[in-house]
Tab-separated table of C-alpha atoms and ligand atoms in Angstrom:
chain	number	residue	atom	x	y	z
A	5	UNK	CA	-29.647	34.059	19.291
A	6	UNK	CA	-27.601	30.891	19.764
A	7	UNK	CA	-27.704	28.598	16.769
A	8	UNK	CA	-26.574	25.082	16.033
A	9	UNK	CA	-26.247	24.723	12.301
A	10	UNK	CA	-27.347	21.141	11.966
A	11	UNK	CA	-29.473	19.344	9.450
A	12	UNK	CA	-32.044	17.202	11.215
A	13	UNK	CA	-30.735	13.714	10.585
A	14	UNK	CA	-32.213	10.624	12.183
A	15	UNK	CA	-30.285	9.450	15.220
A	16	UNK	CA	-28.995	5.938	15.621
A	17	UNK	CA	-26.559	6.016	12.694
A	18	UNK	CA	-23.043	4.791	13.287
A	19	UNK	CA	-23.760	3.124	16.592
A	20	UNK	CA	-20.430	1.990	18.093
A	21	UNK	CA	-19.768	-1.687	18.229
A	22	UNK	CA	-19.169	-1.544	21.923
A	23	UNK	CA	-22.782	-0.571	22.487
A	24	UNK	CA	-23.483	-4.207	21.756
A	25	UNK	CA	-21.227	-5.492	24.495
A	26	UNK	CA	-21.871	-5.873	28.183
A	27	UNK	CA	-25.063	-6.837	29.924
A	28	UNK	CA	-28.281	-5.158	28.993
A	29	UNK	CA	-29.811	-3.367	31.915
A	30	UNK	CA	-31.913	-5.973	33.663
A	31	UNK	CA	-35.227	-5.299	35.347
A	32	UNK	CA	-38.320	-3.401	34.364
A	33	UNK	CA	-37.297	-0.015	33.073
A	34	UNK	CA	-39.928	2.678	33.131
A	35	UNK	CA	-40.869	3.532	29.546
A	36	UNK	CA	-39.015	6.543	28.073
A	37	UNK	CA	-42.341	8.210	27.361
A	38	UNK	CA	-43.403	8.078	31.020
A	39	UNK	CA	-44.138	11.721	31.873
A	40	UNK	CA	-43.530	11.111	35.564
A	41	UNK	CA	-39.846	10.185	35.163
A	42	UNK	CA	-38.483	13.554	36.278
A	43	UNK	CA	-40.622	13.481	39.406
A	44	UNK	CA	-39.666	9.841	40.079
A	45	UNK	CA	-35.944	10.623	39.748
A	46	UNK	CA	-36.308	13.601	42.090
A	47	UNK	CA	-38.306	11.579	44.636
A	48	UNK	CA	-35.824	8.651	44.595
A	49	UNK	CA	-32.853	10.972	44.954
A	50	UNK	CA	-34.542	12.807	47.845
A	51	UNK	CA	-35.357	9.478	49.528
A	52	UNK	CA	-31.700	8.431	49.314
A	53	UNK	CA	-30.433	11.809	50.552
A	54	UNK	CA	-26.732	11.804	51.504
A	55	UNK	CA	-26.533	8.050	50.867
A	56	UNK	CA	-26.165	8.763	47.148
A	57	UNK	CA	-23.735	10.980	45.221
A	58	UNK	CA	-24.434	11.490	41.531
A	59	UNK	CA	-21.531	12.323	39.203
A	60	UNK	CA	-22.271	13.497	35.651
A	61	UNK	CA	-19.888	13.851	32.714
A	62	UNK	CA	-20.432	16.861	30.446
A	63	UNK	CA	-21.489	14.609	27.542
A	64	UNK	CA	-24.517	13.326	29.402
A	65	UNK	CA	-28.029	14.143	28.244
A	66	UNK	CA	-29.745	17.167	29.841
A	67	UNK	CA	-32.455	14.890	31.247
A	68	UNK	CA	-29.795	13.138	33.358
A	69	UNK	CA	-27.307	15.924	34.043
A	70	UNK	CA	-29.998	17.918	35.869
A	71	UNK	CA	-29.758	15.358	38.701
A	72	UNK	CA	-25.951	15.379	39.014
A	73	UNK	CA	-24.466	16.629	42.295
A	74	UNK	CA	-21.214	17.306	40.447
A	75	UNK	CA	-20.546	17.683	36.734
A	76	UNK	CA	-17.094	17.661	35.175
A	77	UNK	CA	-14.518	16.422	32.717
A	78	UNK	CA	-12.750	13.130	33.385
A	79	UNK	CA	-10.108	14.731	35.579
A	80	UNK	CA	-12.563	16.645	37.754
A	81	UNK	CA	-14.843	13.629	38.136
A	82	UNK	CA	-11.901	11.406	39.151
A	83	UNK	CA	-10.890	13.982	41.750
A	84	UNK	CA	-14.463	14.547	42.967
A	85	UNK	CA	-15.352	10.857	43.151
A	86	UNK	CA	-13.628	10.650	46.520
A	87	UNK	CA	-15.177	13.909	47.771
A	88	UNK	CA	-18.179	12.312	49.513
A	89	UNK	CA	-16.846	9.448	51.649
A	90	UNK	CA	-20.134	9.387	53.544
A	91	UNK	CA	-22.104	8.453	50.404
A	92	UNK	CA	-22.826	4.723	50.261
A	93	UNK	CA	-23.593	4.841	46.551
A	94	UNK	CA	-21.852	6.705	43.736
A	95	UNK	CA	-24.176	6.751	40.723
A	96	UNK	CA	-21.913	7.454	37.775
A	97	UNK	CA	-23.556	9.086	34.784
A	98	UNK	CA	-20.763	8.631	32.265
A	99	UNK	CA	-19.048	5.631	30.717
A	100	UNK	CA	-17.538	2.423	32.058
A	101	UNK	CA	-13.878	3.522	32.382
A	102	UNK	CA	-14.948	6.566	34.399
A	103	UNK	CA	-17.012	4.419	36.772
A	104	UNK	CA	-14.038	2.045	37.179
A	105	UNK	CA	-11.797	4.975	38.104
A	106	UNK	CA	-14.407	6.140	40.619
A	107	UNK	CA	-14.432	2.662	42.169
A	108	UNK	CA	-10.629	2.683	42.422
A	109	UNK	CA	-10.551	6.115	44.053
A	110	UNK	CA	-13.411	5.607	46.538
A	111	UNK	CA	-13.397	3.577	49.729
A	112	UNK	CA	-14.143	-0.168	49.633
A	113	UNK	CA	-17.414	0.460	51.482
A	114	UNK	CA	-18.736	2.675	48.691
A	115	UNK	CA	-20.485	1.033	45.730
A	116	UNK	CA	-20.241	2.565	42.273
A	117	UNK	CA	-23.309	2.129	40.054
A	118	UNK	CA	-23.358	2.609	36.259
A	119	UNK	CA	-27.042	2.924	35.252
A	120	UNK	CA	-26.460	1.049	31.954
A	121	UNK	CA	-23.597	-1.449	31.695
A	122	UNK	CA	-23.550	-0.999	27.898
A	123	UNK	CA	-22.197	2.524	28.358
A	124	UNK	CA	-18.660	1.690	27.255
A	125	UNK	CA	-16.134	3.669	25.226
A	126	UNK	CA	-15.035	2.455	21.801
A	127	UNK	CA	-11.640	4.138	22.235
A	128	UNK	CA	-10.992	2.381	25.555
A	129	UNK	CA	-11.840	-0.926	23.849
A	130	UNK	CA	-9.056	-0.348	21.299
A	131	UNK	CA	-6.319	-1.311	23.796
A	132	UNK	CA	-6.624	-4.775	25.348
A	133	UNK	CA	-4.251	-5.817	28.114
A	134	UNK	CA	-2.933	-8.808	26.138
A	135	UNK	CA	-2.093	-6.522	23.185
A	136	UNK	CA	-0.345	-3.988	25.421
A	137	UNK	CA	1.654	-6.716	27.183
A	138	UNK	CA	2.708	-8.093	23.775
A	139	UNK	CA	3.806	-4.604	22.700
A	140	UNK	CA	5.769	-4.212	25.934
A	141	UNK	CA	7.576	-7.485	25.270
A	142	UNK	CA	8.330	-6.361	21.701
A	143	UNK	CA	9.816	-3.129	23.069
A	144	UNK	CA	12.038	-5.272	25.329
A	145	UNK	CA	13.107	-7.393	22.341
A	146	UNK	CA	13.935	-4.188	20.450
A	147	UNK	CA	16.172	-3.218	23.385
A	148	UNK	CA	14.331	-0.024	24.302
A	149	UNK	CA	11.823	-1.035	26.993
A	150	UNK	CA	13.945	0.417	29.806
A	151	UNK	CA	13.759	3.866	28.173
A	152	UNK	CA	9.970	3.790	27.744
A	153	UNK	CA	7.402	5.187	30.194
A	154	UNK	CA	3.837	3.940	29.597
A	155	UNK	CA	1.216	6.683	29.811
A	156	UNK	CA	-2.447	5.856	29.463
A	157	UNK	CA	-5.283	8.243	28.801
A	158	UNK	CA	-8.056	8.024	31.375
A	159	UNK	CA	-10.159	6.554	28.552
A	160	UNK	CA	-8.784	3.058	29.094
A	161	UNK	CA	-9.810	0.031	31.089
A	162	UNK	CA	-8.649	-0.438	34.684
A	163	UNK	CA	-6.282	-3.255	33.685
A	164	UNK	CA	-4.429	-0.912	31.285
A	165	UNK	CA	-4.118	1.656	34.081
A	166	UNK	CA	-2.826	-1.155	36.311
A	167	UNK	CA	-0.268	-2.101	33.643
A	168	UNK	CA	0.993	1.491	33.719
A	169	UNK	CA	1.083	1.485	37.523
A	170	UNK	CA	3.163	-1.734	37.534
A	171	UNK	CA	5.596	-0.422	34.941
A	172	UNK	CA	6.501	3.017	36.264
A	173	UNK	CA	3.782	4.742	34.259
A	174	UNK	CA	0.900	7.084	34.851
A	175	UNK	CA	-2.620	8.094	33.790
A	176	UNK	CA	-3.448	11.381	32.082
A	177	UNK	CA	-6.627	13.165	31.059
A	178	UNK	CA	-7.291	15.682	28.315
A	179	UNK	CA	-6.856	18.506	30.827
A	180	UNK	CA	-3.443	17.485	32.158
A	181	UNK	CA	-1.763	15.574	29.327
A	182	UNK	CA	0.985	18.197	28.994
A	183	UNK	CA	1.856	18.101	32.709
A	184	UNK	CA	1.810	14.310	32.721
A	185	UNK	CA	3.984	13.992	29.605
A	186	UNK	CA	6.489	16.456	31.052
A	187	UNK	CA	6.664	14.232	34.137
A	188	UNK	CA	7.017	11.101	31.986
A	189	UNK	CA	9.950	12.584	30.046
A	190	UNK	CA	11.700	13.225	33.360
A	191	UNK	CA	11.457	9.448	34.009
A	192	UNK	CA	12.511	8.164	30.561
A	193	UNK	CA	13.389	9.254	27.053
A	194	UNK	CA	10.410	7.659	25.258
A	195	UNK	CA	6.683	7.358	25.963
A	196	UNK	CA	4.270	4.598	24.985
A	197	UNK	CA	1.002	6.534	24.800
A	198	UNK	CA	-2.256	4.538	25.133
A	199	UNK	CA	-4.846	4.340	23.595
A	200	UNK	CA	-5.565	7.690	21.866
A	201	UNK	CA	-3.000	8.472	19.194
A	202	UNK	CA	-4.523	11.922	18.635
A	203	UNK	CA	-4.288	13.196	22.218
A	204	UNK	CA	-0.737	11.817	22.368
A	205	UNK	CA	0.350	13.376	19.081
A	206	UNK	CA	-1.404	16.712	19.647
A	207	UNK	CA	0.092	17.124	23.107
A	208	UNK	CA	3.586	15.980	22.139
A	209	UNK	CA	3.847	18.165	19.047
A	210	UNK	CA	1.891	21.263	20.041
A	211	UNK	CA	2.610	21.471	23.773
A	212	UNK	CA	6.011	19.817	24.171
A	213	UNK	CA	7.491	20.760	20.781
A	214	UNK	CA	8.369	17.171	19.867
A	215	UNK	CA	8.815	16.917	16.066
A	216	UNK	CA	5.991	15.116	14.272
A	217	UNK	CA	8.445	12.662	12.712
A	218	UNK	CA	9.451	11.517	16.206
A	219	UNK	CA	5.884	10.231	16.745
A	220	UNK	CA	5.282	6.721	15.408
A	221	UNK	CA	2.078	4.692	15.486
A	222	UNK	CA	1.995	1.224	17.034
A	223	UNK	CA	-0.570	-0.974	15.251
A	224	UNK	CA	-1.613	-3.719	17.683
A	225	UNK	CA	-2.682	-6.020	14.852
A	226	UNK	CA	0.685	-5.992	13.053
A	227	UNK	CA	3.823	-7.913	14.093
A	228	UNK	CA	6.065	-5.578	16.111
A	229	UNK	CA	3.399	-2.904	15.797
A	230	UNK	CA	4.288	-2.529	12.121
A	231	UNK	CA	7.511	-0.739	13.114
A	232	UNK	CA	11.156	-1.555	12.492
A	233	UNK	CA	13.757	-1.606	15.273
A	234	UNK	CA	15.277	1.549	13.743
A	235	UNK	CA	11.936	3.375	13.780
A	236	UNK	CA	11.439	2.421	17.417
A	237	UNK	CA	14.965	3.466	18.364
A	238	UNK	CA	14.465	6.831	16.666
A	239	UNK	CA	10.976	7.526	18.084
A	240	UNK	CA	10.198	9.733	21.061
A	241	UNK	CA	6.433	9.042	21.173
A	242	UNK	CA	5.100	5.563	20.427
A	243	UNK	CA	1.397	6.188	19.867
A	244	UNK	CA	-1.097	3.362	20.212
A	245	UNK	CA	-3.356	3.121	17.167
A	246	UNK	CA	-6.563	4.099	18.936
A	247	UNK	CA	-8.960	6.958	18.390
A	248	UNK	CA	-12.364	8.344	19.278
A	249	UNK	CA	-14.952	7.669	16.590
A	250	UNK	CA	-16.946	10.735	17.661
A	251	UNK	CA	-14.081	13.263	17.527
A	252	UNK	CA	-12.596	11.561	14.456
A	253	UNK	CA	-15.510	12.924	12.404
A	254	UNK	CA	-14.439	16.557	12.559
A	255	UNK	CA	-12.536	17.663	9.470
A	256	UNK	CA	-10.232	20.540	8.495
A	257	UNK	CA	-12.482	21.251	5.470
A	258	UNK	CA	-15.398	22.174	7.716
A	259	UNK	CA	-13.167	24.627	9.543
A	260	UNK	CA	-12.208	26.264	6.227
A	261	UNK	CA	-15.862	26.482	5.186
A	262	UNK	CA	-16.937	28.017	8.484
A	263	UNK	CA	-14.144	30.561	8.474
A	264	UNK	CA	-15.217	31.558	4.954
A	265	UNK	CA	-18.888	31.904	5.867
A	266	UNK	CA	-18.870	33.196	9.473
A	267	UNK	CA	-16.498	36.160	9.797
A	268	UNK	CA	-14.449	36.136	12.990
A	269	UNK	CA	-15.578	32.659	14.057
A	270	UNK	CA	-13.225	30.980	16.530
A	271	UNK	CA	-12.704	27.248	16.479
A	272	UNK	CA	-12.558	25.415	19.785
A	273	UNK	CA	-11.873	21.672	19.747
A	274	UNK	CA	-11.186	18.748	22.036
A	275	UNK	CA	-7.642	17.253	21.760
A	276	UNK	CA	-9.098	13.889	20.693
A	277	UNK	CA	-9.621	15.475	17.248
A	278	UNK	CA	-7.222	14.597	14.426
A	279	UNK	CA	-3.966	16.547	14.255
A	280	UNK	CA	-4.995	18.294	10.990
A	281	UNK	CA	-8.127	19.617	12.742
A	282	UNK	CA	-6.313	20.720	15.873
A	283	UNK	CA	-3.692	22.526	13.756
A	284	UNK	CA	-6.450	24.682	12.259
A	285	UNK	CA	-8.235	25.383	15.563
A	286	UNK	CA	-7.819	28.515	17.674
A	287	UNK	CA	-8.154	26.781	21.024
A	288	UNK	CA	-7.825	23.167	22.190
A	289	UNK	CA	-8.873	21.702	25.494
A	290	UNK	CA	-10.881	19.335	27.639
A	291	UNK	CA	-14.642	19.570	28.049
A	292	UNK	CA	-14.127	21.660	31.196
A	293	UNK	CA	-11.838	24.026	29.252
A	294	UNK	CA	-14.407	24.310	26.446
A	295	UNK	CA	-17.134	25.284	28.919
A	296	UNK	CA	-14.936	27.837	30.687
A	297	UNK	CA	-13.863	29.378	27.357
A	298	UNK	CA	-17.463	29.893	26.242
A	299	UNK	CA	-18.497	31.213	29.659
A	300	UNK	CA	-15.741	33.823	29.498
A	301	UNK	CA	-16.278	34.737	25.831
A	302	UNK	CA	-17.738	38.176	25.089
A	303	UNK	CA	-21.359	38.539	23.966
A	304	UNK	CA	-21.633	38.555	20.184
A	305	UNK	CA	-18.625	36.257	19.657
A	306	UNK	CA	-18.953	33.286	17.287
A	307	UNK	CA	-17.641	29.795	18.034
A	308	UNK	CA	-17.423	26.510	16.185
A	309	UNK	CA	-17.056	23.717	18.724
A	310	UNK	CA	-15.620	20.294	17.938
A	311	UNK	CA	-16.766	17.973	20.671
A	312	UNK	CA	-19.758	15.813	21.582
A	313	UNK	CA	-23.140	17.232	20.644
A	314	UNK	CA	-24.959	17.089	24.002
A	315	UNK	CA	-22.364	19.486	25.420
A	316	UNK	CA	-22.416	21.801	22.393
A	317	UNK	CA	-26.217	21.998	22.479
A	318	UNK	CA	-26.165	22.746	26.217
A	319	UNK	CA	-23.630	25.533	25.702
A	320	UNK	CA	-25.704	27.011	22.868
A	321	UNK	CA	-28.811	27.049	25.090
A	322	UNK	CA	-26.920	28.546	28.045
A	323	UNK	CA	-25.325	31.321	25.956
A	324	UNK	CA	-27.973	32.809	23.684
A	325	UNK	CA	-25.876	35.996	23.404
A	326	UNK	CA	-23.142	34.065	21.510
A	327	UNK	CA	-23.251	32.225	18.232
A	328	UNK	CA	-22.395	28.573	18.817
A	329	UNK	CA	-22.011	26.334	15.781
A	330	UNK	CA	-21.386	22.580	15.863
A	331	UNK	CA	-18.234	21.666	13.911
A	332	UNK	CA	-19.806	18.926	11.816
A	333	UNK	CA	-22.539	18.737	9.238
A	334	UNK	CA	-23.897	15.574	10.801
A	335	UNK	CA	-25.307	14.646	14.159
A	336	UNK	CA	-22.459	13.443	16.326
A	337	UNK	CA	-23.559	12.157	19.726
A	338	UNK	CA	-21.430	9.694	21.668
A	339	UNK	CA	-23.801	6.731	21.419
A	340	UNK	CA	-22.438	5.080	24.547
A	341	UNK	CA	-22.592	8.230	26.694
A	342	UNK	CA	-26.196	8.540	25.492
A	343	UNK	CA	-26.936	5.081	26.874
A	344	UNK	CA	-27.478	6.668	30.263
A	345	UNK	CA	-30.959	8.048	29.853
A	346	UNK	CA	-33.679	8.976	32.306
A	347	UNK	CA	-35.347	5.520	32.362
A	348	UNK	CA	-32.034	3.846	33.289
A	349	UNK	CA	-31.267	6.574	35.821
A	350	UNK	CA	-34.694	6.222	37.480
A	351	UNK	CA	-34.364	2.444	37.457
A	352	UNK	CA	-30.953	2.647	39.170
A	353	UNK	CA	-32.120	5.107	41.854
A	354	UNK	CA	-35.394	3.309	42.551
A	355	UNK	CA	-33.507	0.011	42.841
A	356	UNK	CA	-31.267	1.606	45.486
A	357	UNK	CA	-34.319	2.895	47.359
A	358	UNK	CA	-35.716	-0.644	47.279
A	359	UNK	CA	-32.489	-2.009	48.789
A	360	UNK	CA	-31.069	-3.540	45.578
A	361	UNK	CA	-27.701	-2.271	44.312
A	362	UNK	CA	-27.790	-2.640	40.515
A	363	UNK	CA	-24.971	-2.617	37.942
A	364	UNK	CA	-22.127	-2.395	40.460
A	365	UNK	CA	-18.738	-1.566	38.926
A	366	UNK	CA	-16.108	-3.371	40.959
A	367	UNK	CA	-12.453	-3.582	39.976
A	368	UNK	CA	-10.643	-6.644	41.371
A	369	UNK	CA	-8.272	-5.853	44.287
A	370	UNK	CA	-4.988	-6.553	42.448
A	371	UNK	CA	-5.930	-4.455	39.419
A	372	UNK	CA	-7.236	-1.768	41.733
A	373	UNK	CA	-3.963	-1.639	43.675
A	374	UNK	CA	-1.824	-1.167	40.555
A	375	UNK	CA	-4.243	1.151	38.740
A	376	UNK	CA	-4.405	3.340	41.837
A	377	UNK	CA	-0.622	3.818	41.680
A	378	UNK	CA	-0.921	5.232	38.146
A	379	UNK	CA	-3.968	7.354	39.003
A	380	UNK	CA	-2.401	8.666	42.198
A	381	UNK	CA	0.794	9.629	40.330
A	382	UNK	CA	-1.397	11.809	38.126
A	383	UNK	CA	-3.390	13.302	41.003
A	384	UNK	CA	-0.176	14.097	42.910
A	385	UNK	CA	1.410	16.094	40.082
A	386	UNK	CA	1.813	19.776	40.922
A	387	UNK	CA	-0.372	22.148	38.935
A	388	UNK	CA	-2.315	19.119	37.727
A	389	UNK	CA	-3.857	20.891	34.738
A	390	UNK	CA	-2.764	23.695	32.467
A	391	UNK	CA	-6.212	25.159	32.868
A	392	UNK	CA	-6.182	25.748	36.661
B	17	13P	P1	-12.825	15.057	29.016
B	17	13P	O1	-11.848	14.519	29.992
B	17	13P	O2	-12.315	16.265	28.297
B	17	13P	O3	-14.134	15.322	29.682
B	17	13P	O4	-13.049	13.996	27.869
B	17	13P	C1	-13.547	12.731	28.103
B	17	13P	C2	-13.961	12.102	26.856
B	17	13P	O5	-14.350	10.969	26.836
B	17	13P	C3	-13.857	12.854	25.628
B	17	13P	O6	-14.277	12.094	24.573
B	18	SF4	FE1	-15.155	7.368	24.285
B	18	SF4	FE2	-15.211	9.123	22.265
B	18	SF4	FE3	-17.425	8.657	23.684
B	18	SF4	FE4	-15.350	10.020	24.764
B	18	SF4	S1	-16.660	10.651	23.056
B	18	SF4	S2	-16.543	8.373	25.751
B	18	SF4	S3	-13.610	8.910	23.821
B	18	SF4	S4	-16.313	7.151	22.365
């Protein structure tokens, strides 16, 4: 039987600060306890027919993901966003930066709807455009800017993607970071990697063989990033000091404990985990890679998975012939992904049926133009992912 070795802790601990930002979903939401919500979502979706296309990230709740036309990791969803040009409305069940990317990659006539505007990403919030522009100027003052290629993780705001587009840079996701970094090092000798230091470090060291000491961390709150001119001149990877609070919880100690207690257990983690965790794991990859690995695993195999809990629970339910263990003693949902629940989803779809387009995500034309350059550079890379 599939198991998730979790104590039952109350939810709602450690809510990210960014869940407080943005506009609360306006309008009369159906109550969460309403037993008719599933039927109402189905009826609204059927009424909209081909006018609506629902995209769902793998971290979404089961109650929402069941209505997705397409599910995927960030790369797949960015690619699929443009797959239904006939759909007037793209309802994005994911977080704000993903909906922004969908808006950039779809036609101007299509409207992208995020069912709850408070569904942000605390990592994306860790790099503000003004901070990145100041860092870029500091790199110029240090005399190295012309050697640096800016690479931003998909988990960043549209204006950071636009900054990369304007400055010869590119976007990457967790499934293609190696391919993208290889491309970046053909363009320059150094990379400024935004905003996730862990994905940048893990990919540089483990996939490209860049020595750990060539990776330095740029602290946006310190003058000159807290780095000397010599450190910058010597660095190959300049890693922005950002991280994911959800993946940051996994620890190498838990891996040691699990290996000692579950013989033969394999550890499968997302590359947003800390370097010390990734070093101890057997396999590392995006959410799509994690799903494919479990699907292809033999019956009876045991896995400890280090990624968001909705996905791990779904995998455990779908594979009762395998032992699936969550790689943390505590509950570890992404609180902002969880913002998209069935009441918000029903509210968004029923609003569309009623002729009101709620919570539209619209990137301004100039930002869109530049961000699209960086996104398109990624989408045009051959091979695209090391998983395909
Ligand atoms: P994936 O691209 O692997 O789906 O990851 C997105 C994300 O936000 C992970 O925290
Ligand atoms: Fe952002 Fe982390 Fe949530 Fe992914 S899991 S959306 S990186 S806060």
